[in-house]
CSV table of C-alpha atoms (C1' of nucleotides) in Angstrom, one decimal:
chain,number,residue,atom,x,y,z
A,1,UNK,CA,53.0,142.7,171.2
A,2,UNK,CA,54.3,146.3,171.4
A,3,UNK,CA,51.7,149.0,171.1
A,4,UNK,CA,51.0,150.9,167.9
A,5,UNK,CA,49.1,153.9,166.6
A,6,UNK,CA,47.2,154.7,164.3
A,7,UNK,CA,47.5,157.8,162.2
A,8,UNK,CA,45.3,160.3,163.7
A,9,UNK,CA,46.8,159.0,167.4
A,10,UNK,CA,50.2,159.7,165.5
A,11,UNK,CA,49.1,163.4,164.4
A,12,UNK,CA,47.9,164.4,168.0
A,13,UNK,CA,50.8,163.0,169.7
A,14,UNK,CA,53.1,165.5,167.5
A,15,UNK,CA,50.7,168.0,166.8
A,16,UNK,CA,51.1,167.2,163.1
A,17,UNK,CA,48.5,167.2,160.7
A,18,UNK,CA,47.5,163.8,159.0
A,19,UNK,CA,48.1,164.9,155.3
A,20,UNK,CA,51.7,166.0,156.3
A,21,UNK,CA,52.8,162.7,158.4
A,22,UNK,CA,51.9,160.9,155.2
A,23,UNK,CA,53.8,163.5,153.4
A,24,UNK,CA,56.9,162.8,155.1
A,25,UNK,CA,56.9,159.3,154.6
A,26,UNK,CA,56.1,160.1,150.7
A,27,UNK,CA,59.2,162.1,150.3
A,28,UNK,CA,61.1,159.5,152.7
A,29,UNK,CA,61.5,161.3,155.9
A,30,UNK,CA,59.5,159.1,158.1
A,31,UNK,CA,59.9,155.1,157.3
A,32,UNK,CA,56.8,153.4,156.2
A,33,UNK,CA,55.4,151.8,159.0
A,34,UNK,CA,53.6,148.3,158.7
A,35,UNK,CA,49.8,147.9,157.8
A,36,UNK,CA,47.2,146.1,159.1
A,37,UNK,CA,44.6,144.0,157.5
A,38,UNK,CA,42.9,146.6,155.8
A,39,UNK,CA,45.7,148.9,154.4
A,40,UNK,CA,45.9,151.3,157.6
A,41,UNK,CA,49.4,152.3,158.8
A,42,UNK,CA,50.3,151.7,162.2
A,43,UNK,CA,53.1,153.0,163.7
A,44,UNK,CA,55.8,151.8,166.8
A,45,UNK,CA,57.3,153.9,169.0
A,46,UNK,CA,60.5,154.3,166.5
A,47,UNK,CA,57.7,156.2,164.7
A,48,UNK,CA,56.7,158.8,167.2
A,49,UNK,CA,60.1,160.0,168.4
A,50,UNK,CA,61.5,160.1,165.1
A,51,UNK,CA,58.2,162.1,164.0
A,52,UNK,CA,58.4,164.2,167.6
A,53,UNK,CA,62.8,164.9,166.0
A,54,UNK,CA,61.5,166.0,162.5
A,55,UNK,CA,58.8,168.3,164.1
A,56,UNK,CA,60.9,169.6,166.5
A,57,UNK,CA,63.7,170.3,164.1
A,58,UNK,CA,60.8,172.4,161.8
A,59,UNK,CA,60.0,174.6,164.4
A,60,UNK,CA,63.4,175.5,164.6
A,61,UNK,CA,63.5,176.2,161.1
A,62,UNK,CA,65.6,173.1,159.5
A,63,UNK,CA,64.5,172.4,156.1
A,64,UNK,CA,63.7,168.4,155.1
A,65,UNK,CA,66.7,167.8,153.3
A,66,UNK,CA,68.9,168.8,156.7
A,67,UNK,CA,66.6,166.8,158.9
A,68,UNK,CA,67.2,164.1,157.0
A,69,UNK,CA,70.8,164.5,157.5
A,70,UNK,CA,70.4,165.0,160.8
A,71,UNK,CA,68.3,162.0,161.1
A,72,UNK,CA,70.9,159.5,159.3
A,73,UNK,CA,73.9,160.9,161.6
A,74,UNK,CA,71.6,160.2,164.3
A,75,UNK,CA,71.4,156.9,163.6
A,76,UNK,CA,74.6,156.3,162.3
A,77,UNK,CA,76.3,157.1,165.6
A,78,UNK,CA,78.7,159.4,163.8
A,79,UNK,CA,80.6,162.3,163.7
A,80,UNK,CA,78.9,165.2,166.2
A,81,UNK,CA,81.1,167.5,163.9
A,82,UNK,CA,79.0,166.9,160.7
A,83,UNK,CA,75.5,167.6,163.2
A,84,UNK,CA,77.2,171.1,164.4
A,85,UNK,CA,78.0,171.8,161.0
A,86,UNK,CA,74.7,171.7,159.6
A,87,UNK,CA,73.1,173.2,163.0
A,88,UNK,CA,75.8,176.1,162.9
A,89,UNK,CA,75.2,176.5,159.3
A,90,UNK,CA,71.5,176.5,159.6
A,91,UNK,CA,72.1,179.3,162.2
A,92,UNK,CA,74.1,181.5,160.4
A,93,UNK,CA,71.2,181.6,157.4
A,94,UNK,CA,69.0,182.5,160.1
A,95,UNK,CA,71.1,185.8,161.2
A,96,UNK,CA,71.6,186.4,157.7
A,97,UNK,CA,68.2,186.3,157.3
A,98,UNK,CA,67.1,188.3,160.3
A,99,UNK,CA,69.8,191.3,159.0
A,100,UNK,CA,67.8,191.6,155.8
A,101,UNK,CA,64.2,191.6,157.4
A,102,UNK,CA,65.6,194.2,159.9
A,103,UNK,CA,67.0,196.2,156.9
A,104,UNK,CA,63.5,195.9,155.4
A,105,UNK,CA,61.5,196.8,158.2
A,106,UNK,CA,63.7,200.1,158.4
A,107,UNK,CA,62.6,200.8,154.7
A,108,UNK,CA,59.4,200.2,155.5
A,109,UNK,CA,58.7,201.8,158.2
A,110,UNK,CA,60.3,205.1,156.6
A,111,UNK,CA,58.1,204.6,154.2
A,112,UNK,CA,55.0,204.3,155.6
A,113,UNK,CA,55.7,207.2,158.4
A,114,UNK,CA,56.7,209.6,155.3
A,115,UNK,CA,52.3,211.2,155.5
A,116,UNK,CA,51.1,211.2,159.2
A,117,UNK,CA,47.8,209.3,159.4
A,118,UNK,CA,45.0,211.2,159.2
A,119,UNK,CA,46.1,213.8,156.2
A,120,UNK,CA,44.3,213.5,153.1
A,121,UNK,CA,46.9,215.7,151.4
A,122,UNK,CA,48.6,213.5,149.0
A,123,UNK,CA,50.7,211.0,150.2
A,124,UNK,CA,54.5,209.3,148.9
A,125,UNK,CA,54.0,205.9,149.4
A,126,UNK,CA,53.2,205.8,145.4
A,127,UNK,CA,55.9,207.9,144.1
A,128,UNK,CA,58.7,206.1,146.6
A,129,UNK,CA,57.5,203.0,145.3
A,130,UNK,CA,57.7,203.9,141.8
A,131,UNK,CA,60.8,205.2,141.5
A,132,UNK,CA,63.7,203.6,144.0
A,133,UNK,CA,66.0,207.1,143.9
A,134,UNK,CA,63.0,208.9,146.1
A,135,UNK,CA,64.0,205.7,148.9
A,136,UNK,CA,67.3,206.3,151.1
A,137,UNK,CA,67.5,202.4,151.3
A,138,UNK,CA,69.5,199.8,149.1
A,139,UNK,CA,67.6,196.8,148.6
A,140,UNK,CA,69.1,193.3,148.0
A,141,UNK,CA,67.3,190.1,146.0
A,142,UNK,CA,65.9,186.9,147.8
B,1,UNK,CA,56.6,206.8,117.0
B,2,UNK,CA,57.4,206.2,120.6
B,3,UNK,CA,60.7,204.2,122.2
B,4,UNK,CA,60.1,200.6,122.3
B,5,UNK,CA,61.7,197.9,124.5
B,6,UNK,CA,62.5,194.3,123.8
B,7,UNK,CA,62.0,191.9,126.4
B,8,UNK,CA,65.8,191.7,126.6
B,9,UNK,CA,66.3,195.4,127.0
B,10,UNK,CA,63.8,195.9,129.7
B,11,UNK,CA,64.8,193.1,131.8
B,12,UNK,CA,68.4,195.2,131.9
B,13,UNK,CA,66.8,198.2,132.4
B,14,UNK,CA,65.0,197.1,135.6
B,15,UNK,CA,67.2,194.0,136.9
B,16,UNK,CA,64.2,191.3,136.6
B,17,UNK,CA,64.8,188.1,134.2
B,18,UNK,CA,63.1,187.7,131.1
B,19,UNK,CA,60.7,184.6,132.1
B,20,UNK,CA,60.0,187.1,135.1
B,21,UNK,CA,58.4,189.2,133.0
B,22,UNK,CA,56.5,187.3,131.0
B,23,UNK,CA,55.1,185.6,134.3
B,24,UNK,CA,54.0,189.1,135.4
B,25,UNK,CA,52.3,189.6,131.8
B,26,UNK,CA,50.6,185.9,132.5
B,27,UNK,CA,49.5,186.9,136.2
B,28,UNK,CA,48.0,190.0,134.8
B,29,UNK,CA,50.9,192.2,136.7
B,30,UNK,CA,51.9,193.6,133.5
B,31,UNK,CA,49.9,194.6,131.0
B,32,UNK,CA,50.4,192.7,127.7
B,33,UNK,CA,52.5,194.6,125.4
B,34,UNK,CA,51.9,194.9,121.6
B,35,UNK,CA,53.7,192.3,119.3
B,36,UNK,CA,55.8,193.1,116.3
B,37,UNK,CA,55.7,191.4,113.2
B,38,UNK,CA,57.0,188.7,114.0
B,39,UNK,CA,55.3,188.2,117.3
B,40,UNK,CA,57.9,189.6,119.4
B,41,UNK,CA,56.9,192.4,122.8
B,42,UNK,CA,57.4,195.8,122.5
B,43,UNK,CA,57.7,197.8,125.3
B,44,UNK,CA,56.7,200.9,125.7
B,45,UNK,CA,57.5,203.9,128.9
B,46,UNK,CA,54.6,202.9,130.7
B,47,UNK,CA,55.5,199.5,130.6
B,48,UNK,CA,59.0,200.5,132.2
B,49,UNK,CA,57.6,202.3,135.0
B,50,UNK,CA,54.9,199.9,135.8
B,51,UNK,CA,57.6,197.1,136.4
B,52,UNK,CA,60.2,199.4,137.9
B,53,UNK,CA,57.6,200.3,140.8
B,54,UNK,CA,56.3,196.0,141.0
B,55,UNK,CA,60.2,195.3,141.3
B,56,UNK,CA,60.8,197.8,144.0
B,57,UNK,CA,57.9,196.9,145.8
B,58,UNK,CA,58.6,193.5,145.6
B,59,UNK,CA,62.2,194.5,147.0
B,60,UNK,CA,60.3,196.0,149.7
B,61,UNK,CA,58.4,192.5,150.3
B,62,UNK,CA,55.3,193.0,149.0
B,63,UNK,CA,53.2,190.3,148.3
B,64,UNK,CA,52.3,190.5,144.0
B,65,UNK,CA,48.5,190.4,145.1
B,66,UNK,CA,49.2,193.5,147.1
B,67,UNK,CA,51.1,195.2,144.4
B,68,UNK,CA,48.2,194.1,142.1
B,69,UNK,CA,46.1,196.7,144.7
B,70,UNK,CA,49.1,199.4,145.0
B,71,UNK,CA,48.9,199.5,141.0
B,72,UNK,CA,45.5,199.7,140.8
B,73,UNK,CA,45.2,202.7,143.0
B,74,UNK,CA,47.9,204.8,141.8
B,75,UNK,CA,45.8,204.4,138.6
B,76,UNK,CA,42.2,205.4,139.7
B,77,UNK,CA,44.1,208.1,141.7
B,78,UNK,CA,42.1,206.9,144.8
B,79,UNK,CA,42.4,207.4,148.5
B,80,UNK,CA,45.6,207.5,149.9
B,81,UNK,CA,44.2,205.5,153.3
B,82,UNK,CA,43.9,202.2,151.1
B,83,UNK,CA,47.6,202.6,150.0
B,84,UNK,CA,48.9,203.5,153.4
B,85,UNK,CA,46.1,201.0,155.2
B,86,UNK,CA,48.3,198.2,152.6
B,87,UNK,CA,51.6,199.5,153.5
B,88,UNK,CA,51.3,199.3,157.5
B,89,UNK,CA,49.7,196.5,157.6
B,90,UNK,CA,52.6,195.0,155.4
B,91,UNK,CA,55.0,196.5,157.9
B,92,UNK,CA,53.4,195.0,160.6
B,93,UNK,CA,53.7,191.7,159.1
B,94,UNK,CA,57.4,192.4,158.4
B,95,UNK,CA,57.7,193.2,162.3
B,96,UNK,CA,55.9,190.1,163.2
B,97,UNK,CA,58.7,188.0,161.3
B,98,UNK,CA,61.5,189.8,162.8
B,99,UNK,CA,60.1,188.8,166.4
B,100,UNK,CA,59.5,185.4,165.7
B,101,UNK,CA,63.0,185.2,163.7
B,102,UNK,CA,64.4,186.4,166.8
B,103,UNK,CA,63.4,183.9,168.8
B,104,UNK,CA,64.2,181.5,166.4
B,105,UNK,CA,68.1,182.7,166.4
B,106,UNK,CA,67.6,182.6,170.2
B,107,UNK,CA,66.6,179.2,170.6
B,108,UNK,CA,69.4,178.5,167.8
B,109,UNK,CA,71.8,180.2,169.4
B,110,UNK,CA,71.7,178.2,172.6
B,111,UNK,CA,71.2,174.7,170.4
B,112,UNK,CA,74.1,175.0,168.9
B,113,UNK,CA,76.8,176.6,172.0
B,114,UNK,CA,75.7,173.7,174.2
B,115,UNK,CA,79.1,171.5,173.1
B,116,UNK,CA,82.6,173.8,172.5
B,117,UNK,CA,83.6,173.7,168.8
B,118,UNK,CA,86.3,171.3,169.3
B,119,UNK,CA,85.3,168.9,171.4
B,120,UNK,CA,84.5,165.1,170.1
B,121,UNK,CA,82.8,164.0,173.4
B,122,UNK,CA,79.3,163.5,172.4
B,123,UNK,CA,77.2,166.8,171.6
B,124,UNK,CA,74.1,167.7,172.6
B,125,UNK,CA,72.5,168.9,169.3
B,126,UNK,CA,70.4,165.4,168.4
B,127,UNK,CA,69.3,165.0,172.1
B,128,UNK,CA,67.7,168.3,172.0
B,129,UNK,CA,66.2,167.9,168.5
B,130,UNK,CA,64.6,164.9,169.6
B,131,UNK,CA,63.4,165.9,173.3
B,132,UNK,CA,62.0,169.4,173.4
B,133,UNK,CA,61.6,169.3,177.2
B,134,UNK,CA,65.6,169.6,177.0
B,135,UNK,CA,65.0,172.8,174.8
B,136,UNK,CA,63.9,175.9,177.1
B,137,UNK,CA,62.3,177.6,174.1
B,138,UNK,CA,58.9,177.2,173.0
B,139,UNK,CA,58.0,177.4,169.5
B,140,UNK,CA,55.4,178.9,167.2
B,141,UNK,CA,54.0,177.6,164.1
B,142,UNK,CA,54.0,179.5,160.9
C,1,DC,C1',24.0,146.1,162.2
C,2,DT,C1',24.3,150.5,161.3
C,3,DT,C1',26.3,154.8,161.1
C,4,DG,C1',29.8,158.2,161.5
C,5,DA,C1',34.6,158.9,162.1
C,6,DA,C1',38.8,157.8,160.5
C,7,DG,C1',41.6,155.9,157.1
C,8,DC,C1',43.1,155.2,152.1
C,9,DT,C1',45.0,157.0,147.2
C,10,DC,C1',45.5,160.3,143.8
C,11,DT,C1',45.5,164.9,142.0
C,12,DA,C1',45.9,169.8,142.2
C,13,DG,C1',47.0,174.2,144.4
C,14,DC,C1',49.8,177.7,147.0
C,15,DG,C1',53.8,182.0,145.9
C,16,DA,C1',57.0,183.7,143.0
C,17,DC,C1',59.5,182.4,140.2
C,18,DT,C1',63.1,179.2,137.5
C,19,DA,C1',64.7,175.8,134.1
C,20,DG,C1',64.4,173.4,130.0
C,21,DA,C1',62.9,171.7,125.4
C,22,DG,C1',62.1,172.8,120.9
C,23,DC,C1',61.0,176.1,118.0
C,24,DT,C1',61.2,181.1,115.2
C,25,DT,C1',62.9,185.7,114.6
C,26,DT,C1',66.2,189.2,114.8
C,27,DT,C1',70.7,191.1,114.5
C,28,DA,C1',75.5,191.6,113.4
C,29,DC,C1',79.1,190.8,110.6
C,30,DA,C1',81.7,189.1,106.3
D,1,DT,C1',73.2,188.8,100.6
D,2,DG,C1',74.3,184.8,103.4
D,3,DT,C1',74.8,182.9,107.7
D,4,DA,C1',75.3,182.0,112.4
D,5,DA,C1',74.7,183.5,117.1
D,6,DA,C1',71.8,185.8,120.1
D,7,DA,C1',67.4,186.7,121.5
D,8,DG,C1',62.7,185.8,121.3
D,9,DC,C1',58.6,182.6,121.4
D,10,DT,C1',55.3,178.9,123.9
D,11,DC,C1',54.6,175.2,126.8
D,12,DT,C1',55.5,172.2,130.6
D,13,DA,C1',57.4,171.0,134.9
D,14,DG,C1',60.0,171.8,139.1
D,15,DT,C1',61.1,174.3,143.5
D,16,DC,C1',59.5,173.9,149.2
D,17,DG,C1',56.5,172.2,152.6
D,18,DC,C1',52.7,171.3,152.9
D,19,DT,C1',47.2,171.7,152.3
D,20,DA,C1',42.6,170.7,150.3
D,21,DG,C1',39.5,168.0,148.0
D,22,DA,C1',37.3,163.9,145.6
D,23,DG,C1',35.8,159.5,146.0
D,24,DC,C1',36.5,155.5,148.0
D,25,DT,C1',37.2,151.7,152.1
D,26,DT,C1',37.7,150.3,156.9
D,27,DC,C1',37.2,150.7,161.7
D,28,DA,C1',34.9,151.4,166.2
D,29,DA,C1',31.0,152.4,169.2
D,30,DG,C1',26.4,151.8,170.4
DNA sequence: CTTGAAGCTCTAGCGACTAGAGCTTTTACA
DNA sequence: TGTAAAAGCTCTAGTCGCTAGAGCTTCAAG
């Protein structure tokens, strides 16, 4: 019979934590694996590489809802079109994203270089935050 | 007697939603107004100010815990090192983000160029996803 | 055969809101 | 003054992707 692993085998083959793999089968990410005689999963090989997919696809920032997607077009052989699509979106949040954090870290930083470090004469860090007009920057929500 | 703001009126004033608000009240963000008669919040300047400088700094990223701190020192009128101490070391975590981001549209990037856009002939998106050996970026946590 | 590690389920918590149900109060207009 | 819509109220639950803990059972090694 093929070989299977337990859980914590499972969890150091991905580097996952325990908790999450059975978190992913919960929200039905990873299939439910069979049990033995007392009630402990123990998963194939199907297990790990779709487990080693989902992790890999978090590091690279996909949220579960995509992986799942991605998942089913993986098995479903189809269209590589709907896979770039999702990929390319994905991206394309992930620029967006980087344009606001850059936007924000040039507020920032103008507003923490407005007193030099060591003066104890009063410094605007308060007053910018308190009212928006004293700040050259436009901010925008999420 | 003083100018007083409904819930409604302030949320205009400063852009935030009304639950939004009241979850800032529940946190202990915002102090609790007085109530009318009938059990309504009235708002009063310092009220509007207090929220105007959370909403800002919360455009500026800051974390409500750290605002709790930024609010409490502009009140005792304290050292100006704790305020900038929280401010740097907020930018610095901003900064952190945009480097690991970067990476992140790096490794992206690449993921997604490996097949033209037209192309049908099998693409190399899954493959990648589900080997990282065939991805030449490593990847952090958080 | 014992003991400690690993497994199990279930619930709650994180951060910063957001949405909705089901009610009461205020406001504007006829 | 009557009425209806808008705005307010409280309370609960949901978002995302886990993480932590309680309290139990099962497994593996010596």
């Amino acid at each position: 019979m093929a070989t299977t692993y337990a859980i914590g085998k499972l969890a150091k083959l991905t580097d996952t934590k325990v908790p999450t793999i059975r978190y992913y089968e919960q929200v039905g990410l990873l299939p439910a694996p069979e049990r033995n005689a007392g009630n402990q999963r123990r998963y194939r090989e199907v297990h790990l590489q779709k487990l080693r997919f989902i992790r890999h696809s978090r590091q690279l920032g996909f949220g579960l809802e995509e992986i799942a997607s991605l998942l089913a077009l993986q098995e479903s052989q189809a269209d590589s079109g709907e896979v770039q699509r999702i990929a390319r979106n994905h991206l394309d949040e992930v620029r967006d994203k980087v344009a606001r954090l850059n936007k924000l870290e040039q507020a920032l930083s103008q507003l923490v270089s407005c007193c030099g470090s060591g003066q104890p004469h009063d410094c605007q860090i308060l007053s910018v935050l308190a009212d928006h007009n004293l700040c050259q920057h436009e901010h925008e929500g999420r």
